[in-house]
XYZ file of C-alpha atoms in Angstrom:
279
model
C 33.419 -16.589 24.562
C 35.139 -19.932 25.312
C 36.821 -22.109 22.708
C 33.933 -24.586 23.048
C 31.444 -21.838 22.305
C 33.417 -20.823 19.184
C 33.484 -24.454 17.975
C 29.653 -24.730 18.378
C 29.020 -21.402 16.570
C 27.777 -22.279 13.117
C 29.604 -21.164 10.002
C 28.180 -18.060 8.467
C 26.342 -18.478 5.175
C 28.481 -15.743 3.693
C 31.917 -14.665 4.900
C 33.940 -11.739 3.382
C 37.499 -11.506 4.737
C 39.916 -8.752 3.778
C 38.315 -8.180 0.459
C 39.785 -5.515 -1.846
C 38.789 -4.852 -5.490
C 40.700 -2.820 -8.109
C 39.690 -2.041 -11.656
C 41.797 -0.726 -14.509
C 40.196 2.467 -15.974
C 41.783 4.409 -18.768
C 45.223 2.920 -17.996
C 44.933 3.655 -14.268
C 44.029 1.411 -11.393
C 40.991 2.475 -9.498
C 40.376 0.893 -6.048
C 36.734 0.208 -5.522
C 36.915 -1.761 -2.256
C 39.584 -1.940 0.477
C 39.930 -4.534 3.242
C 36.180 -5.282 3.599
C 35.227 -7.760 6.328
C 31.646 -8.950 6.691
C 29.815 -11.967 8.232
C 26.277 -12.811 7.274
C 24.484 -15.526 9.132
C 21.789 -17.857 7.706
C 18.331 -16.247 7.597
C 19.479 -12.699 8.186
C 18.196 -9.721 6.263
C 21.220 -7.380 5.761
C 21.133 -4.017 4.005
C 24.231 -2.439 2.435
C 23.797 1.362 2.352
C 26.007 4.170 1.348
C 26.367 6.947 -1.258
C 26.804 6.217 -4.913
C 30.213 4.932 -5.759
C 30.991 3.401 -2.331
C 31.219 -0.135 -3.780
C 27.949 -1.588 -2.563
C 27.063 -3.145 -5.895
C 30.635 -4.379 -6.444
C 30.605 -6.098 -3.171
C 27.260 -7.762 -3.969
C 28.568 -8.924 -7.358
C 31.523 -10.493 -5.588
C 29.197 -12.379 -3.301
C 27.273 -13.558 -6.361
C 30.474 -14.767 -8.029
C 30.170 -12.376 -10.966
C 33.296 -10.508 -9.917
C 36.581 -11.793 -8.489
C 38.428 -10.166 -5.654
C 41.846 -8.482 -6.113
C 42.787 -9.697 -2.645
C 40.984 -11.358 0.287
C 38.415 -14.164 0.113
C 34.667 -14.675 0.078
C 33.113 -18.027 1.082
C 29.792 -19.705 1.569
C 29.675 -21.983 4.615
C 33.408 -21.800 4.593
C 33.783 -23.022 0.934
C 35.431 -20.459 -1.477
C 33.067 -18.737 -3.911
C 34.745 -19.058 -7.324
C 31.840 -18.123 -9.573
C 28.040 -17.872 -9.906
C 25.872 -20.760 -8.447
C 22.196 -21.376 -8.066
C 22.408 -21.207 -4.300
C 23.108 -17.402 -4.666
C 20.487 -15.677 -6.700
C 20.756 -12.055 -8.020
C 17.889 -9.681 -8.506
C 18.643 -6.553 -10.489
C 16.897 -3.198 -10.779
C 16.267 -3.867 -14.420
C 14.483 -7.252 -13.781
C 16.617 -9.281 -16.268
C 13.693 -11.303 -17.540
C 13.535 -13.206 -20.922
C 11.026 -11.274 -22.941
C 10.148 -14.264 -25.106
C 9.131 -16.402 -22.072
C 5.908 -16.161 -20.171
C 5.738 -15.527 -16.426
C 5.646 -19.167 -15.582
C 8.376 -19.993 -18.126
C 10.687 -17.351 -16.717
C 10.031 -18.599 -13.151
C 10.649 -22.195 -14.292
C 13.784 -21.425 -16.307
C 16.264 -22.479 -13.676
C 14.647 -25.752 -12.694
C 14.243 -26.591 -16.365
C 18.037 -26.549 -16.721
C 18.186 -29.326 -14.169
C 16.081 -31.533 -16.589
C 13.272 -32.141 -14.095
C 10.130 -33.937 -15.141
C 7.488 -31.660 -16.729
C 5.046 -32.337 -13.866
C 7.629 -31.204 -11.392
C 8.507 -28.158 -13.353
C 4.818 -27.123 -13.645
C 4.429 -27.692 -9.828
C 7.463 -25.421 -9.060
C 6.385 -22.706 -11.468
C 2.882 -22.760 -10.037
C 4.081 -22.598 -6.468
C 6.355 -19.559 -6.928
C 3.966 -17.820 -9.266
C 1.372 -18.073 -6.566
C 3.819 -16.988 -3.885
C 4.344 -13.642 -5.597
C 0.622 -13.194 -6.357
C 0.879 -13.576 -10.103
C -1.144 -16.889 -10.721
C -3.715 -14.872 -12.885
C -0.768 -13.650 -15.052
C 1.104 -16.912 -15.492
C 0.766 -16.861 -19.245
C 1.597 -13.233 -19.703
C 4.863 -12.009 -21.270
C 7.101 -9.396 -19.501
C 6.097 -6.776 -21.963
C 2.490 -7.052 -20.715
C 3.417 -6.467 -17.127
C 3.973 -3.454 -14.819
C 7.390 -2.768 -13.333
C 6.243 -4.020 -9.972
C 4.913 -7.318 -11.532
C 8.143 -7.797 -13.439
C 10.195 -7.544 -10.263
C 7.972 -10.070 -8.584
C 8.688 -12.516 -11.379
C 12.407 -11.803 -10.942
C 12.220 -12.638 -7.275
C 10.214 -15.787 -7.872
C 12.580 -16.932 -10.651
C 15.524 -16.731 -8.212
C 13.653 -18.520 -5.382
C 12.408 -21.316 -7.735
C 16.116 -22.133 -8.399
C 16.524 -23.271 -4.777
C 18.592 -20.329 -3.817
C 19.715 -19.884 -0.183
C 20.919 -16.316 -0.527
C 18.940 -13.570 -2.236
C 21.223 -10.847 -3.500
C 19.301 -7.720 -4.402
C 20.831 -4.650 -6.088
C 18.507 -1.709 -5.503
C 15.585 -3.859 -6.809
C 12.948 -1.282 -6.142
C 14.775 1.847 -7.093
C 12.999 2.310 -10.427
C 9.478 1.820 -9.031
C 6.999 4.472 -7.972
C 6.550 5.093 -4.318
C 3.297 3.064 -3.901
C 4.596 0.039 -5.833
C 7.784 0.208 -3.903
C 6.026 0.156 -0.560
C 3.869 -2.871 -1.655
C 6.918 -4.833 -2.903
C 8.817 -4.076 0.322
C 5.994 -5.701 2.334
C 5.733 -8.521 -0.194
C 9.455 -9.310 0.067
C 9.294 -9.157 3.915
C 6.422 -11.790 3.837
C 8.439 -13.954 1.429
C 11.474 -13.707 3.600
C 9.454 -14.718 6.713
C 7.958 -17.684 4.819
C 11.040 -19.077 3.127
C 13.807 -18.107 5.706
C 16.028 -17.157 2.745
C 19.062 -15.007 3.554
C 18.753 -11.576 1.957
C 21.549 -9.097 1.213
C 19.920 -5.967 -0.074
C 21.707 -2.938 -1.549
C 19.919 0.460 -1.119
C 20.661 4.133 -0.827
C 17.422 4.788 1.085
C 17.728 4.889 4.846
C 13.962 4.422 5.371
C 13.907 1.282 3.254
C 17.002 -0.136 5.105
C 15.470 0.479 8.555
C 12.071 -0.903 7.465
C 13.398 -4.203 6.119
C 16.706 -5.264 7.719
C 18.088 -6.939 10.774
C 21.424 -5.110 10.248
C 22.400 -1.920 8.306
C 25.903 -2.032 6.997
C 27.102 1.509 6.307
C 29.673 1.800 3.551
C 31.836 4.845 2.653
C 33.593 5.740 -0.540
C 37.149 6.510 -1.467
C 37.762 3.545 -1.514
C 34.729 1.433 -0.412
C 34.914 0.313 3.227
C 32.495 -0.855 5.864
C 32.291 2.046 8.271
C 29.563 0.690 10.667
C 27.571 -2.501 11.164
C 24.402 -1.489 12.971
C 22.026 -4.072 14.460
C 18.382 -3.034 14.416
C 16.372 -4.087 17.548
C 13.054 -2.648 16.343
C 10.270 -5.134 16.692
C 8.526 -6.409 13.539
C 6.346 -5.606 11.715
C 7.689 -2.063 11.496
C 5.811 1.179 10.794
C 7.567 4.221 9.468
C 5.218 6.365 11.506
C 6.434 4.995 14.874
C 8.592 7.268 16.965
C 11.196 4.612 17.483
C 11.510 4.070 13.699
C 12.114 7.699 13.070
C 14.731 7.840 15.766
C 16.757 5.007 14.206
C 16.310 6.509 10.736
C 17.520 9.837 11.905
C 20.564 8.375 13.722
C 21.620 6.393 10.650
C 21.174 9.392 8.309
C 23.278 11.451 10.588
C 25.996 8.788 10.601
C 25.892 8.557 6.775
C 26.134 12.383 6.442
C 29.147 12.431 8.825
C 30.887 9.774 6.642
C 30.274 11.368 3.311
C 33.674 11.373 1.558
C 34.793 12.830 -1.885
C 33.162 10.939 -4.729
C 36.420 11.143 -6.675
C 37.692 7.605 -7.466
C 40.783 6.376 -5.764
C 43.709 5.686 -8.009
C 46.613 3.432 -6.997
C 50.005 5.081 -7.589
C 53.066 3.128 -6.663
C 51.023 0.909 -4.425
C 49.499 3.848 -2.520
C 45.784 4.789 -2.865
C 45.270 8.531 -3.603
C 42.180 10.512 -4.870
C 42.087 10.772 -8.675
C 43.685 13.998 -9.810
C 46.256 14.040 -7.056
C 49.861 13.290 -8.225
C 52.585 12.008 -6.138
């Protein structure tokens, strides 16, 4: 690639460069992430996958601005991320809805903080309530909704806040299989309509292959990016297709070969060693 090609290449919407993260636990320093580099371009759907404890959620929270890095940098369009912002919306497994607000009030919460006129707020809430198929439930409270409906509200609330990046931390992990499959398809339709960038944490290989443009494989001890796998399967995808199963099997095998000890890594005298090992 020539220098002129590099100059024309647009900035990634998210850039993670040399990011490491350490926590203090019980008087010891535990290294959760080590030297993570990742580029995410505008409009991509990227899945982070790996065993529990590999740092997927920590990396996502750093992108959201909820966590700081111990070293390295994370940026959006080249500007450092120093904290949360409406352009990066987080969707959690436990929904995070306000129980005292209705569906439309939850969805309109972010725009309301911008002091928009009531007519505009109503328009935004109605638009995104309709987008997730909940217009008939606009005046319901979260306690009156199923788990799948709550997660639709959570997604709509983030989108209504004009977010450019949807950060999703195993959002469908607590749902039954049928509801999960329906929401996977709903999310793909929303992604196709809005062109929002999605970073999606999962531990399910099938889910990652079904939904993403790239599968980023992370390993533990400490958390690192082991492989960044582009998926060339055409959309829409069907899990019953032979090509789909070939890709799923290949990624599963790679994950299995990269499984490391789940013991946390402790930093002793500047050197990372598995917990329980003394120098």
